[in-house]
PDB file of C-alpha atoms in Angstrom:
ATOM      1  CA  MET A   1     -46.135 -26.254-168.257  1.00  0.00           C
ATOM      2  CA  ASN A   2     -43.395 -23.899-169.241  1.00  0.00           C
ATOM      3  CA  LYS A   3     -41.842 -21.106-167.127  1.00  0.00           C
ATOM      4  CA  ILE A   4     -44.200 -18.356-168.626  1.00  0.00           C
ATOM      5  CA  GLU A   5     -47.344 -20.421-167.865  1.00  0.00           C
ATOM      6  CA  ARG A   6     -46.256 -21.038-164.289  1.00  0.00           C
ATOM      7  CA  GLY A   7     -45.623 -17.372-163.852  1.00  0.00           C
ATOM      8  CA  LYS A   8     -48.924 -16.386-165.396  1.00  0.00           C
ATOM      9  CA  THR A   9     -50.814 -18.742-163.107  1.00  0.00           C
ATOM     10  CA  GLY A  10     -48.884 -17.464-160.064  1.00  0.00           C
ATOM     11  CA  LEU A  11     -49.710 -13.816-160.872  1.00  0.00           C
ATOM     12  CA  ILE A  12     -53.414 -14.641-161.328  1.00  0.00           C
ATOM     13  CA  ILE A  13     -53.539 -16.503-157.876  1.00  0.00           C
ATOM     14  CA  ILE A  14     -51.708 -13.604-156.072  1.00  0.00           C
ATOM     15  CA  GLY A  15     -54.163 -11.077-157.689  1.00  0.00           C
ATOM     16  CA  VAL A  16     -57.235 -13.050-156.745  1.00  0.00           C
ATOM     17  CA  CYS A  17     -55.920 -13.511-153.178  1.00  0.00           C
ATOM     18  CA  ALA A  18     -55.254  -9.794-152.835  1.00  0.00           C
ATOM     19  CA  LEU A  19     -58.787  -9.036-154.088  1.00  0.00           C
ATOM     20  CA  VAL A  20     -60.216 -11.571-151.514  1.00  0.00           C
ATOM     21  CA  LEU A  21     -58.026  -9.900-148.750  1.00  0.00           C
ATOM     22  CA  ALA A  22     -59.214  -6.470-149.876  1.00  0.00           C
ATOM     23  CA  VAL A  23     -62.939  -7.447-149.593  1.00  0.00           C
ATOM     24  CA  ALA A  24     -62.240  -8.892-146.080  1.00  0.00           C
ATOM     25  CA  SER A  25     -60.373  -5.856-145.063  1.00  0.00           C
ATOM     26  CA  LEU A  26     -63.020  -3.564-146.200  1.00  0.00           C
ATOM     27  CA  ILE A  27     -65.768  -5.527-144.395  1.00  0.00           C
ATOM     28  CA  GLY A  28     -63.612  -5.362-141.181  1.00  0.00           C
ATOM     29  CA  ALA A  29     -63.076  -1.607-141.637  1.00  0.00           C
ATOM     30  CA  VAL A  30     -66.741  -0.951-141.960  1.00  0.00           C
ATOM     31  CA  PHE A  31     -67.458  -2.855-138.668  1.00  0.00           C
ATOM     32  CA  VAL A  32     -64.658  -1.120-136.816  1.00  0.00           C
ATOM     33  CA  ILE A  33     -65.796   2.336-137.994  1.00  0.00           C
ATOM     34  CA  ILE A  34     -69.433   1.568-137.080  1.00  0.00           C
ATOM     35  CA  ASN A  35     -68.331   0.287-133.686  1.00  0.00           C
ATOM     36  CA  GLY A  36     -66.109   3.441-133.268  1.00  0.00           C
ATOM     37  CA  ILE A  37     -68.996   5.854-134.139  1.00  0.00           C
ATOM     38  CA  LYS A  38     -71.298   4.147-131.684  1.00  0.00           C
ATOM     39  CA  SER A  39     -68.643   4.303-128.995  1.00  0.00           C
ATOM     40  CA  VAL A  40     -67.887   8.042-129.704  1.00  0.00           C
ATOM     41  CA  ALA A  41     -71.631   8.861-129.558  1.00  0.00           C
ATOM     42  CA  ASN A  42     -71.649   7.421-125.955  1.00  0.00           C
ATOM     43  CA  GLN A  43     -68.302   8.791-124.690  1.00  0.00           C
ATOM     44  CA  VAL A  44     -65.411  10.496-126.411  1.00  0.00           C
ATOM     45  CA  SER A  45     -62.111   8.895-125.488  1.00  0.00           C
ATOM     46  CA  VAL A  46     -58.703   8.336-126.919  1.00  0.00           C
ATOM     47  CA  ALA A  47     -59.428   4.607-127.485  1.00  0.00           C
ATOM     48  CA  ASN A  48     -62.648   5.418-129.499  1.00  0.00           C
ATOM     49  CA  VAL A  49     -60.621   7.964-131.631  1.00  0.00           C
ATOM     50  CA  PHE A  50     -57.961   5.237-132.297  1.00  0.00           C
ATOM     51  CA  GLU A  51     -60.721   2.836-133.296  1.00  0.00           C
ATOM     52  CA  LEU A  52     -62.023   5.316-135.912  1.00  0.00           C
ATOM     53  CA  VAL A  53     -58.339   5.954-137.175  1.00  0.00           C
ATOM     54  CA  GLY A  54     -57.743   2.213-137.365  1.00  0.00           C
ATOM     55  CA  GLY A  55     -60.842   1.753-139.468  1.00  0.00           C
ATOM     56  CA  ALA A  56     -59.791   4.539-141.884  1.00  0.00           C
ATOM     57  CA  ILE A  57     -56.405   2.864-142.190  1.00  0.00           C
ATOM     58  CA  LEU A  58     -58.064  -0.474-142.893  1.00  0.00           C
ATOM     59  CA  ILE A  59     -60.083   1.231-145.670  1.00  0.00           C
ATOM     60  CA  ILE A  60     -56.822   2.570-147.237  1.00  0.00           C
ATOM     61  CA  ILE A  61     -55.221  -0.791-147.095  1.00  0.00           C
ATOM     62  CA  SER A  62     -58.280  -2.477-148.701  1.00  0.00           C
ATOM     63  CA  PHE A  63     -58.119   0.043-151.525  1.00  0.00           C
ATOM     64  CA  LEU A  64     -54.441  -0.659-152.105  1.00  0.00           C
ATOM     65  CA  LEU A  65     -55.046  -4.409-152.015  1.00  0.00           C
ATOM     66  CA  VAL A  66     -57.832  -3.835-154.687  1.00  0.00           C
ATOM     67  CA  TYR A  67     -55.299  -2.073-156.802  1.00  0.00           C
ATOM     68  CA  VAL A  68     -52.657  -4.767-156.407  1.00  0.00           C
ATOM     69  CA  GLY A  69     -55.177  -7.440-156.972  1.00  0.00           C
ATOM     70  CA  ILE A  70     -56.563  -5.975-160.118  1.00  0.00           C
ATOM     71  CA  TYR A  71     -52.965  -5.233-161.486  1.00  0.00           C
ATOM     72  CA  PHE A  72     -51.625  -8.667-160.903  1.00  0.00           C
ATOM     73  CA  THR A  73     -54.638 -10.337-162.265  1.00  0.00           C
ATOM     74  CA  TRP A  74     -54.465  -8.257-165.288  1.00  0.00           C
ATOM     75  CA  VAL A  75     -50.787  -8.722-165.884  1.00  0.00           C
ATOM     76  CA  GLY A  76     -51.157 -12.453-165.319  1.00  0.00           C
ATOM     77  CA  ALA A  77     -54.130 -12.865-167.691  1.00  0.00           C
ATOM     78  CA  SER A  78     -52.408 -10.797-170.455  1.00  0.00           C
ATOM     79  CA  MET A  79     -49.167 -12.682-170.550  1.00  0.00           C
ATOM     80  CA  LYS A  80     -48.562 -14.883-173.570  1.00  0.00           C
ATOM     81  CA  ALA A  81     -47.002 -18.181-173.259  1.00  0.00           C
ATOM     82  CA  THR A  82     -44.611 -19.009-176.256  1.00  0.00           C
ATOM     83  CA  LYS A  83     -42.860 -22.153-177.102  1.00  0.00           C
ATOM     84  CA  GLY A  84     -39.104 -22.172-177.415  1.00  0.00           C
ATOM     85  CA  SER A  85     -36.059 -21.882-175.371  1.00  0.00           C
ATOM     86  CA  ILE A  86     -36.898 -18.539-173.593  1.00  0.00           C
ATOM     87  CA  ALA A  87     -40.349 -19.724-172.484  1.00  0.00           C
ATOM     88  CA  ASP A  88     -38.736 -23.115-171.250  1.00  0.00           C
ATOM     89  CA  GLY A  89     -36.270 -21.113-169.236  1.00  0.00           C
ATOM     90  CA  ASP A  90     -33.141 -22.081-171.250  1.00  0.00           C
ATOM     91  CA  LEU A  91     -31.735 -18.780-172.326  1.00  0.00           C
ATOM     92  CA  CYS A  92     -28.424 -20.334-173.439  1.00  0.00           C
ATOM     93  CA  LYS A  93     -30.202 -21.924-176.438  1.00  0.00           C
ATOM     94  CA  GLY A  94     -31.585 -18.842-178.067  1.00  0.00           C
ATOM     95  CA  THR A  95     -32.013 -15.135-177.918  1.00  0.00           C
ATOM     96  CA  VAL A  96     -34.970 -12.851-178.511  1.00  0.00           C
ATOM     97  CA  ASN A  97     -33.706 -12.083-181.979  1.00  0.00           C
ATOM     98  CA  MET A  98     -33.829 -15.645-183.182  1.00  0.00           C
ATOM     99  CA  THR A  99     -36.721 -17.400-185.005  1.00  0.00           C
ATOM    100  CA  LYS A 100     -37.408 -20.675-186.332  1.00  0.00           C
ATOM    101  CA  CYS A 101     -37.324 -22.020-189.858  1.00  0.00           C
ATOM    102  CA  SER A 102     -40.807 -22.796-191.193  1.00  0.00           C
ATOM    103  CA  LYS A 103     -39.391 -25.853-193.043  1.00  0.00           C
ATOM    104  CA  CYS A 104     -37.110 -27.684-190.703  1.00  0.00           C
ATOM    105  CA  GLY A 105     -37.642 -25.877-187.328  1.00  0.00           C
ATOM    106  CA  SER A 106     -33.998 -24.928-186.824  1.00  0.00           C
ATOM    107  CA  GLN A 107     -33.240 -21.701-185.044  1.00  0.00           C
ATOM    108  CA  VAL A 108     -32.271 -18.772-187.469  1.00  0.00           C
ATOM    109  CA  GLU A 109     -31.254 -15.209-186.843  1.00  0.00           C
ATOM    110  CA  SER A 110     -33.984 -12.759-187.725  1.00  0.00           C
ATOM    111  CA  GLY A 111     -31.719 -11.017-190.475  1.00  0.00           C
ATOM    112  CA  ASP A 112     -31.054 -14.266-192.353  1.00  0.00           C
ATOM    113  CA  GLU A 113     -32.560 -14.744-195.869  1.00  0.00           C
ATOM    114  CA  ALA A 114     -31.985 -18.487-195.840  1.00  0.00           C
ATOM    115  CA  CYS A 115     -31.940 -21.270-193.262  1.00  0.00           C
ATOM    116  CA  ALA A 116     -28.382 -22.440-192.538  1.00  0.00           C
ATOM    117  CA  ASN A 117     -29.657 -25.987-191.918  1.00  0.00           C
ATOM    118  CA  CYS A 118     -31.887 -26.760-194.908  1.00  0.00           C
ATOM    119  CA  GLY A 119     -31.394 -23.773-197.160  1.00  0.00           C
ATOM    120  CA  ALA A 120     -35.055 -22.833-197.255  1.00  0.00           C
ATOM    121  CA  SER A 121     -35.853 -19.227-198.029  1.00  0.00           C
ATOM    122  CA  LEU A 122     -36.782 -17.088-194.946  1.00  0.00           C
ATOM    123  CA  LYS A 123     -38.084 -14.233-196.983  1.00  0.00           C
ATOM    124  CA  LYS A 124     -41.728 -13.480-196.383  1.00  0.00           C
ATOM    125  CA  LYS A 125     -42.131 -11.817-199.844  1.00  0.00           C
ATOM    126  CA  LYS A 126     -40.678 -12.354-203.322  1.00  0.00           C
ATOM    127  CA  THR A 127     -40.779 -10.278-206.428  1.00  0.00           C
ATOM    128  CA  CYS A 128     -42.414 -11.434-209.685  1.00  0.00           C
ATOM    129  CA  PRO A 129     -39.955 -11.646-212.502  1.00  0.00           C
ATOM    130  CA  LYS A 130     -42.490 -10.648-215.034  1.00  0.00           C
ATOM    131  CA  CYS A 131     -44.092  -7.447-213.482  1.00  0.00           C
ATOM    132  CA  GLY A 132     -42.027  -6.698-210.355  1.00  0.00           C
ATOM    133  CA  ALA A 133     -44.984  -6.996-207.893  1.00  0.00           C
ATOM    134  CA  GLU A 134     -44.192  -8.182-204.463  1.00  0.00           C
ATOM    135  CA  VAL A 135     -46.062 -11.433-203.485  1.00  0.00           C
ATOM    136  CA  ARG A 136     -45.920 -13.939-200.642  1.00  0.00           C
ATOM    137  CA  ALA A 137     -42.935 -16.221-200.543  1.00  0.00           C
ATOM    138  CA  ASN A 138     -45.051 -19.242-200.797  1.00  0.00           C
ATOM    139  CA  ALA A 139     -47.232 -17.951-203.741  1.00  0.00           C
ATOM    140  CA  LYS A 140     -47.351 -20.100-206.883  1.00  0.00           C
ATOM    141  CA  HIS A 141     -48.798 -17.400-209.046  1.00  0.00           C
ATOM    142  CA  CYS A 142     -48.300 -13.512-209.087  1.00  0.00           C
ATOM    143  CA  THR A 143     -51.284 -11.801-207.635  1.00  0.00           C
ATOM    144  CA  LYS A 144     -50.944  -8.891-210.096  1.00  0.00           C
ATOM    145  CA  CYS A 145     -50.271 -10.529-213.543  1.00  0.00           C
ATOM    146  CA  GLY A 146     -50.810 -14.177-212.848  1.00  0.00           C
ATOM    147  CA  GLU A 147     -47.392 -15.380-213.747  1.00  0.00           C
ATOM    148  CA  GLN A 148     -46.582 -18.869-212.558  1.00  0.00           C
ATOM    149  CA  PHE A 149     -43.500 -19.363-210.436  1.00  0.00           C
TER     150      PHE A 149
END
């Protein structure tokens, strides 16, 4: 499992834990507020008012935990794990501007037109010598005039 996959799993776990805590906090807040309302109905005191305020604060905390839980779960679920030096945590081997040669797998810079290791063309399109149409680099025939390459 690479570094991105571990981070993705960790974010999802944190998000789910925050959502569980939010539900527990909300349930506790409801019980505290109901108990505070019953106490205030019998007798108004500072302790009863603090109980109602505490319940309201628990509700606010639970909504914040819902937000955090949804955010972390969403970010974790949307992360894409890629293979390569950056995903594996070895930033010295490559940069974001590097890609791999489709023929030999060597790392090449994104602006290169040919692989420095095997000489394979890195162009994604080529031009037909007969009609000038752009076609895929690996095409054997022109898609416009049918010329064979």
